[in-house]
Short mmCIF file of C-alpha atoms in Angstrom, two decimals:
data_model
loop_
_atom_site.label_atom_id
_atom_site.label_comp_id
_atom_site.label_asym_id
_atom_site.label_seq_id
_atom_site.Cartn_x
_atom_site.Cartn_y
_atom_site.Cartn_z
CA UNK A 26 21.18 31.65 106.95
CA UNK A 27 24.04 30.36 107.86
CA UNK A 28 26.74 27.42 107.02
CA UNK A 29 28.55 25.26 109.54
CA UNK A 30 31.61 24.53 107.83
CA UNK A 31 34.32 22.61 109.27
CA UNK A 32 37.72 21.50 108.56
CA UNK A 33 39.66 18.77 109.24
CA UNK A 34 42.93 21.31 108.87
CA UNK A 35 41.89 25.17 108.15
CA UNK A 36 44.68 25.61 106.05
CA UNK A 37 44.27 22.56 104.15
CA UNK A 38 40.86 21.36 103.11
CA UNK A 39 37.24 22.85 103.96
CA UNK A 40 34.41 19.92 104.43
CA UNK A 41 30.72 21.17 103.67
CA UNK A 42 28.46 18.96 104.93
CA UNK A 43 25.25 17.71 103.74
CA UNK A 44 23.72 18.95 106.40
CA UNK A 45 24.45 22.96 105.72
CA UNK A 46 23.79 25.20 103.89
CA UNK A 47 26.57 24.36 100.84
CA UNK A 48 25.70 27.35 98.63
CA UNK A 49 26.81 29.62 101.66
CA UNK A 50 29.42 27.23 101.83
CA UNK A 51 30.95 27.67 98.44
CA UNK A 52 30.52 31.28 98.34
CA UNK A 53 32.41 31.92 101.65
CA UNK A 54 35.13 29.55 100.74
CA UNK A 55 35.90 31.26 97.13
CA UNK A 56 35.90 34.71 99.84
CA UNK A 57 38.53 32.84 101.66
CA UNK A 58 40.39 31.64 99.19
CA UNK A 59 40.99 34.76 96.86
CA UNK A 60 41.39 36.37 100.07
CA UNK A 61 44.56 34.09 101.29
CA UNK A 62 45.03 31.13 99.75
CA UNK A 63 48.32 30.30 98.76
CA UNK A 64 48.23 27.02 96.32
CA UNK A 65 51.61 25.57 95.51
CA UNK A 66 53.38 26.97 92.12
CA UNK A 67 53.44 23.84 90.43
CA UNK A 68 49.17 24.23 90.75
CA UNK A 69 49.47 27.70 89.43
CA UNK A 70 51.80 26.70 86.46
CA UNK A 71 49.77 24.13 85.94
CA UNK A 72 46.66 26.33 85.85
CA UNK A 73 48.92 28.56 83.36
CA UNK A 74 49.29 26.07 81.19
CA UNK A 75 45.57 25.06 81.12
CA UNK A 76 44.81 28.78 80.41
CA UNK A 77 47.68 29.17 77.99
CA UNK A 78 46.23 26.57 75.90
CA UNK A 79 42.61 26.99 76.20
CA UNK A 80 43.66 30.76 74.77
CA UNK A 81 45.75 29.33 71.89
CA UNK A 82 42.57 27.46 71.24
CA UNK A 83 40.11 30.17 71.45
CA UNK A 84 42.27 32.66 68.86
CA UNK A 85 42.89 30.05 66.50
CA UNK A 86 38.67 29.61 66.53
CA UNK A 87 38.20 33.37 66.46
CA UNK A 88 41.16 33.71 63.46
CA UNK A 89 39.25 31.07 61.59
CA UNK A 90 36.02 32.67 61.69
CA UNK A 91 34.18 29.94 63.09
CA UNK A 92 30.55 30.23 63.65
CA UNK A 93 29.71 30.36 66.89
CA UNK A 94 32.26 32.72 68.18
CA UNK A 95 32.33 35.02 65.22
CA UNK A 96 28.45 34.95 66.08
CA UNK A 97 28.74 36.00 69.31
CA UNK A 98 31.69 38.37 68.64
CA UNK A 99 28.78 40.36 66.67
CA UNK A 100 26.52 40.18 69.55
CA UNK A 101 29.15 41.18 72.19
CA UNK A 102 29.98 44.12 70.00
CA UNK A 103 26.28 45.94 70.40
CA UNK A 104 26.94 45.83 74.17
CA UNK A 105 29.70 48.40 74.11
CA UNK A 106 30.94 50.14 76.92
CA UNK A 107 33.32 52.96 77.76
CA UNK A 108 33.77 53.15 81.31
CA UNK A 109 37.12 50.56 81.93
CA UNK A 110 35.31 49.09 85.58
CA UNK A 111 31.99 47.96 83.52
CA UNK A 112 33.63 46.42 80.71
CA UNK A 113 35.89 43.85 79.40
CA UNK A 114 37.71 42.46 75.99
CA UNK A 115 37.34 38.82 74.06
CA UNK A 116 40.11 37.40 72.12
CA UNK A 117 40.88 38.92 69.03
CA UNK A 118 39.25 42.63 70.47
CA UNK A 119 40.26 45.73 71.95
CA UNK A 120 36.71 47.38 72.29
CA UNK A 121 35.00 46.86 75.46
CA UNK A 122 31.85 45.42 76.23
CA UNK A 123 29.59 44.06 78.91
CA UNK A 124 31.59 41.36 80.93
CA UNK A 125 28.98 38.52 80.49
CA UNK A 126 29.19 39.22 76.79
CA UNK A 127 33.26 38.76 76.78
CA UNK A 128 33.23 35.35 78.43
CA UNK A 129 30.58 34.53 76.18
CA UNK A 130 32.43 35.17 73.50
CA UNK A 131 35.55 33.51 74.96
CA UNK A 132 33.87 30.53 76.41
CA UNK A 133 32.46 29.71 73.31
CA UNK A 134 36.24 30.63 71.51
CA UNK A 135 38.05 28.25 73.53
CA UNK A 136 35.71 24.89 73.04
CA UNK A 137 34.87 25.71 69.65
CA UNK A 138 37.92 22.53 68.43
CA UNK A 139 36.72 20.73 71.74
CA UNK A 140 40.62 20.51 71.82
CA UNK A 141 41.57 22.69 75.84
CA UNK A 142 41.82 20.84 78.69
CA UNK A 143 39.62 17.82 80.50
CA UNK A 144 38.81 16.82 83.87
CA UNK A 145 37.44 13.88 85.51
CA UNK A 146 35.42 14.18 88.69
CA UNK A 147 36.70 11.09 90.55
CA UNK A 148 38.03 10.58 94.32
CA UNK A 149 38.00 7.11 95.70
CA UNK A 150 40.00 8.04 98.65
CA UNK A 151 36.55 10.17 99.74
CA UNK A 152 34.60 7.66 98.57
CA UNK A 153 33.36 10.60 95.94
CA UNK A 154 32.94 8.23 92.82
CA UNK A 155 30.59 10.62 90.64
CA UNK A 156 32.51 10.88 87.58
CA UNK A 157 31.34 14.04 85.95
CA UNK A 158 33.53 15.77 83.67
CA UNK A 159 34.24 19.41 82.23
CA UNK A 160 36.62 21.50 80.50
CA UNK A 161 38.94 24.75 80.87
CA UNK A 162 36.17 26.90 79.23
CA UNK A 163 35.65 29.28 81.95
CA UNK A 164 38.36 30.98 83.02
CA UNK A 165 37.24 34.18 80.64
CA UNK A 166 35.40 34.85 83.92
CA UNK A 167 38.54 35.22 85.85
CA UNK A 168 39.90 37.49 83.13
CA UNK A 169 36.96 39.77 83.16
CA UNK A 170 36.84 40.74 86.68
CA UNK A 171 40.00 41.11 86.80
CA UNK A 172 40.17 43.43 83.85
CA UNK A 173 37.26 45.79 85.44
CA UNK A 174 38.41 45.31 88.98
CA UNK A 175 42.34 46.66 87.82
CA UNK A 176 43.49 43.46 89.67
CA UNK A 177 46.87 41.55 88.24
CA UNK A 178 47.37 38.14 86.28
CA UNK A 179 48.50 36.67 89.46
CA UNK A 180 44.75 37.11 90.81
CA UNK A 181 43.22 36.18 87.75
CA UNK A 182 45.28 33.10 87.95
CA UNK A 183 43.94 32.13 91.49
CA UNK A 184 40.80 33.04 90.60
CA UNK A 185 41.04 30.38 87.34
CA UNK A 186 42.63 27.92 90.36
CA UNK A 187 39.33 28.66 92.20
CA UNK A 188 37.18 28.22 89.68
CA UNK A 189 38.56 24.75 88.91
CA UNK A 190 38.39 23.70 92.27
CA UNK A 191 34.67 24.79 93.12
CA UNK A 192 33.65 22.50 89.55
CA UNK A 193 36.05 19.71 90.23
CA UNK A 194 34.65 19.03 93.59
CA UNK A 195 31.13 19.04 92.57
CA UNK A 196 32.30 16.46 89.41
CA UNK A 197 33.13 14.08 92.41
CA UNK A 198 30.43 14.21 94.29
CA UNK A 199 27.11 14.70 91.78
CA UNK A 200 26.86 13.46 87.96
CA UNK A 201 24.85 15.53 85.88
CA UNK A 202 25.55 13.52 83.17
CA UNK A 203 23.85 10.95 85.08
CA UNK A 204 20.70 12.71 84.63
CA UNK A 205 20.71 14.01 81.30
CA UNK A 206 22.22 17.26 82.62
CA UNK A 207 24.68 18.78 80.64
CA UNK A 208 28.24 18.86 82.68
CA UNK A 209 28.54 22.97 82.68
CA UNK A 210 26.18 23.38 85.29
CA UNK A 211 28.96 22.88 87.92
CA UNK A 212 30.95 25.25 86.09
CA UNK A 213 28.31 28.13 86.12
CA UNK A 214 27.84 27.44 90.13
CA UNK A 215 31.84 28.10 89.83
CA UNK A 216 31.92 31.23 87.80
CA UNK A 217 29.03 32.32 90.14
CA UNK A 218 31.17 31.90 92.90
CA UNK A 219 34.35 33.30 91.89
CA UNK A 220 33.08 36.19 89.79
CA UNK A 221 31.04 37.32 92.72
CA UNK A 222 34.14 37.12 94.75
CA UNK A 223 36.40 39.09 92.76
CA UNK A 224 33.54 41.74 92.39
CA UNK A 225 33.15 42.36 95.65
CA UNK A 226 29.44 40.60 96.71
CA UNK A 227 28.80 39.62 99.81
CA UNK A 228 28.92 35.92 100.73
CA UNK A 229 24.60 36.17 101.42
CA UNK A 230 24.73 37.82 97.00
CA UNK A 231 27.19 34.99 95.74
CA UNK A 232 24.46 32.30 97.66
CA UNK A 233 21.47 33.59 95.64
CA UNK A 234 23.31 33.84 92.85
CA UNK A 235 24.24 30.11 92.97
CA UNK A 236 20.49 29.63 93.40
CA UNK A 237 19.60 31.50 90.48
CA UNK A 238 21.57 29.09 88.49
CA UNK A 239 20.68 25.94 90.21
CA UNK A 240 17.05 27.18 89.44
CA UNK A 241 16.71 29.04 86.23
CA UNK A 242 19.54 28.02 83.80
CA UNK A 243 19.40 24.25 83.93
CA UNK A 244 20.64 22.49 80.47
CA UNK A 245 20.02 19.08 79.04
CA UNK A 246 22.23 17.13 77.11
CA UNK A 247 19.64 17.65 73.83
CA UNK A 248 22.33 20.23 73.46
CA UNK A 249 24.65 17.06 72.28
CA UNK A 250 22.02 14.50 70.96
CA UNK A 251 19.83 14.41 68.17
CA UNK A 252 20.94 13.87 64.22
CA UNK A 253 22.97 17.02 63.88
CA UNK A 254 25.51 18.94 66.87
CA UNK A 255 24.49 22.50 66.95
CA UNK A 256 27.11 25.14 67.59
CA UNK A 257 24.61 25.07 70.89
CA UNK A 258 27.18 22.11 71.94
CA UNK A 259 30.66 23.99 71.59
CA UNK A 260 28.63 27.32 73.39
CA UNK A 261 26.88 25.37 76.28
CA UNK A 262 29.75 26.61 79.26
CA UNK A 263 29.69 29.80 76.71
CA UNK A 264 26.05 30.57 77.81
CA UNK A 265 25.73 29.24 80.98
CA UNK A 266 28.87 31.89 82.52
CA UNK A 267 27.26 34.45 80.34
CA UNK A 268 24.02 33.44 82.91
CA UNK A 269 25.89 32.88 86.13
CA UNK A 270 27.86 36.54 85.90
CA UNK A 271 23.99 38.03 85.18
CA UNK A 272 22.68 36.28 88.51
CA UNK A 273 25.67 38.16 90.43
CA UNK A 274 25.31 41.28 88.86
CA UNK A 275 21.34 40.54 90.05
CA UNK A 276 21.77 39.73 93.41
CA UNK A 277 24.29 42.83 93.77
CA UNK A 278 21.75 45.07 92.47
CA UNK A 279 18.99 43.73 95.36
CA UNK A 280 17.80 40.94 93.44
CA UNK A 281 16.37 37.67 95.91
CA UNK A 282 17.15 34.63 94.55
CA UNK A 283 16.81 30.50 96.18
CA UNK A 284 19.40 30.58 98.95
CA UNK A 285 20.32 27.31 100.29
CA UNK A 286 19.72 25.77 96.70
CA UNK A 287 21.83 22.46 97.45
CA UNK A 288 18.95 21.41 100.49
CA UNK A 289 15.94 23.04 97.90
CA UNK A 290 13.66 19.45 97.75
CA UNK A 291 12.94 20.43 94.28
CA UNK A 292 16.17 21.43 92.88
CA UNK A 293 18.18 19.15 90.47
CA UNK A 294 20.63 17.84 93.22
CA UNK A 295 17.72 16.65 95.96
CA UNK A 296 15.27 16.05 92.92
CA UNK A 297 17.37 13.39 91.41
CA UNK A 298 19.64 11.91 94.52
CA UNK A 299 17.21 12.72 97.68
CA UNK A 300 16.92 13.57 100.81
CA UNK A 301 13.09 12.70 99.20
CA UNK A 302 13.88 11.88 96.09
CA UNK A 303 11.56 11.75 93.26
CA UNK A 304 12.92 11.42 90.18
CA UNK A 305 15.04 8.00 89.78
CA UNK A 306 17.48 6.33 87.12
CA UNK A 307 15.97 3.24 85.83
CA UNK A 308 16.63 0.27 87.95
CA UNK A 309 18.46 3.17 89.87
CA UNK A 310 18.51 3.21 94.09
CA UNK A 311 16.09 5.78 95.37
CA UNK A 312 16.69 7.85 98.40
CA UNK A 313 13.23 8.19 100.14
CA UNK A 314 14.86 9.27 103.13
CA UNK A 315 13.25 12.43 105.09
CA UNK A 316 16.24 15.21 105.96
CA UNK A 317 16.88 18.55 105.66
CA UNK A 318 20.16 18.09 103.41
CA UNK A 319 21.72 17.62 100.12
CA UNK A 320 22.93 14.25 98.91
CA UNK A 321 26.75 14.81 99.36
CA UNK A 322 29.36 16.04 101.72
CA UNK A 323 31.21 18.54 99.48
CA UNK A 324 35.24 18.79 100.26
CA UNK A 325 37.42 21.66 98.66
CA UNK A 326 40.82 22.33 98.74
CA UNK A 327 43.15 25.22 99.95
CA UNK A 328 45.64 23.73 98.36
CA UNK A 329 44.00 23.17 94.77
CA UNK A 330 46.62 20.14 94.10
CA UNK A 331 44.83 17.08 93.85
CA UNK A 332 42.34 18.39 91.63
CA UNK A 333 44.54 20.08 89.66
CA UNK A 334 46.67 16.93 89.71
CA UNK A 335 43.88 15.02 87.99
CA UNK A 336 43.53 17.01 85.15
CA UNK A 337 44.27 15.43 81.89
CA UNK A 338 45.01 16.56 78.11
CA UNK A 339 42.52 15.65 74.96
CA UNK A 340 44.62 13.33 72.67
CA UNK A 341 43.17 15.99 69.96
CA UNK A 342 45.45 18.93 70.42
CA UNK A 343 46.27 22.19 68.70
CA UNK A 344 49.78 22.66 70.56
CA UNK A 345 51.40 20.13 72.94
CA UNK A 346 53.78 21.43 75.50
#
């Protein structure tokens, strides 16, 4: 398969259509853009300082002993490695382990005070109005690649940039919230992305790996609702990475998964927003409309600065800068 992107300026801004193949899409723009991108240094401070706290917030969790992370800690630890390009750390350890297992353990570090960073998913200058929102809590991804892959913290640091871009664009343009889906999905379709990039999968591997996601690791907000929060709430972007880094490592290992999973008539995007929809928000519009497409144009940057722009601090801090 195949995407027709185009762009309104090639160095500036890639524009996915509805009408393509956007998994394809996404996977050969995070190619492109680890491969050449250039974003301007007050985007990669910025990202710095979006890591540097997220980190600060994840040891502090980890120092405290607080469940979930000193849960998964233990867990990590039984999936040991030794060789250096299979395995990475977690805050707080120098042993390494599987690489899904040390974001885990990070993701779930750095949300455990729901303190690091916020975004807000909104664009009214593309008309892209969706709202969604999410939080620093997977750059561990970057970290991990780059760790096995011997790359620098410069390329982590674009890859954290990427990440942030691939999940701030889809927070403009599709609210899981909407639907009762919980807001890391567009993070996992980012890690997916990104990770794949950075270890070496082919655009075709990153797509089904996006699918994978899209179609297997779908969570509802029951994570956050009921009479008591679970530590599943703090670990949701925690679990979901841990799942998007296992559908790469799939795919590069000869696994088939969905391709094309943005156009699937029966994935959440389509199922819930149309071409054919069938599932509909009460008193809600309903696209009945017969096309082989997803429900948004999808528009990422080069440049990362206008998402990166947008990004705003919790009031509840640990550190202020």
């Amino acid at each position: 398969s195949s995407s027709s992107s185009s762009s309104s300026s090639a160095a500036a801004a890639v524009v996915l259509p509805a009408s393509t193949n956007q998994a394809l899409g996404i996977a050969q723009y995070a190619i492109s853009f680890m491969n050449g991108s250039k974003p301007d240094d007050a985007v990669l401070e910025q990202t710095r300082r979006f890591y540097v706290d997220a980190s600060l917030c994840g040891t502090s969790a980890i120092a405290l002993k607080t469940n979930a992370p000193a849960v998964l800690a233990r867990e990590a630890l039984r999936y040991a490695v030794n060789d250096p390009t299979k395995g990475a750390t977690f805050l707080g350890s120098s042993t390494l382990v599987m690489p899904e297992k040390a974001a885990l353990v990070n993701g779930a570090a750095v949300r455990e005070w729901d303190s690091n960073g916020t975004n807000f998913g909104y664009n009214p200058a593309l008309n892209h109005t969706a709202g969604e929102f999410g939080h620093n809590d997977f750059y561990g991804v970057a970290v991990a690649a780059c760790q096995m892959t011997g790359r620098s913290g410069a390329d982590a640091l674009l890859a954290m940039a990427c990440i942030d871009e691939i999940r701030g664009r889809l927070a403009e343009v599709f609210s899981l919230k909407s639907y009762k889906v919980d807001h890391v999905v567009h993070g996992a379709i980012a890690s997916a992305a990104v990770y794949g990039t950075l270890m070496g999968a082919t655009a075709e591997q990153i797509e089904m790996a996006i699918g994978m996601v899209v179609a297997h690791h779908i969570p509802f907000r029951a994570i956050r609702a009921g009479k008591q929060l679970s530590d599943s709430k703090g670990s949701s972007a925690a679990i979901s990475t841990e799942a998007a880094m296992q559908c790469v490592h799939r795919t590069m290992d000869g696994f088939l998964g969905p391709r094309d999973i943005f156009r699937n008539p029966e994935a959440i995007f389509r199922l819930f927003e149309g071409p054919g929809q069938m599932l509909q928000k009460v008193d809600g519009p309903v696209n009945r409309e017969k096309a082989d497409a997803s429900p948004f144009d999808l528009h990422l940057s080069n440049s990362v600065r206008d998402y990166n722009n947008k990004k705003k601090k919790k009031k509840k801090r640990l550190e202020r800068w």
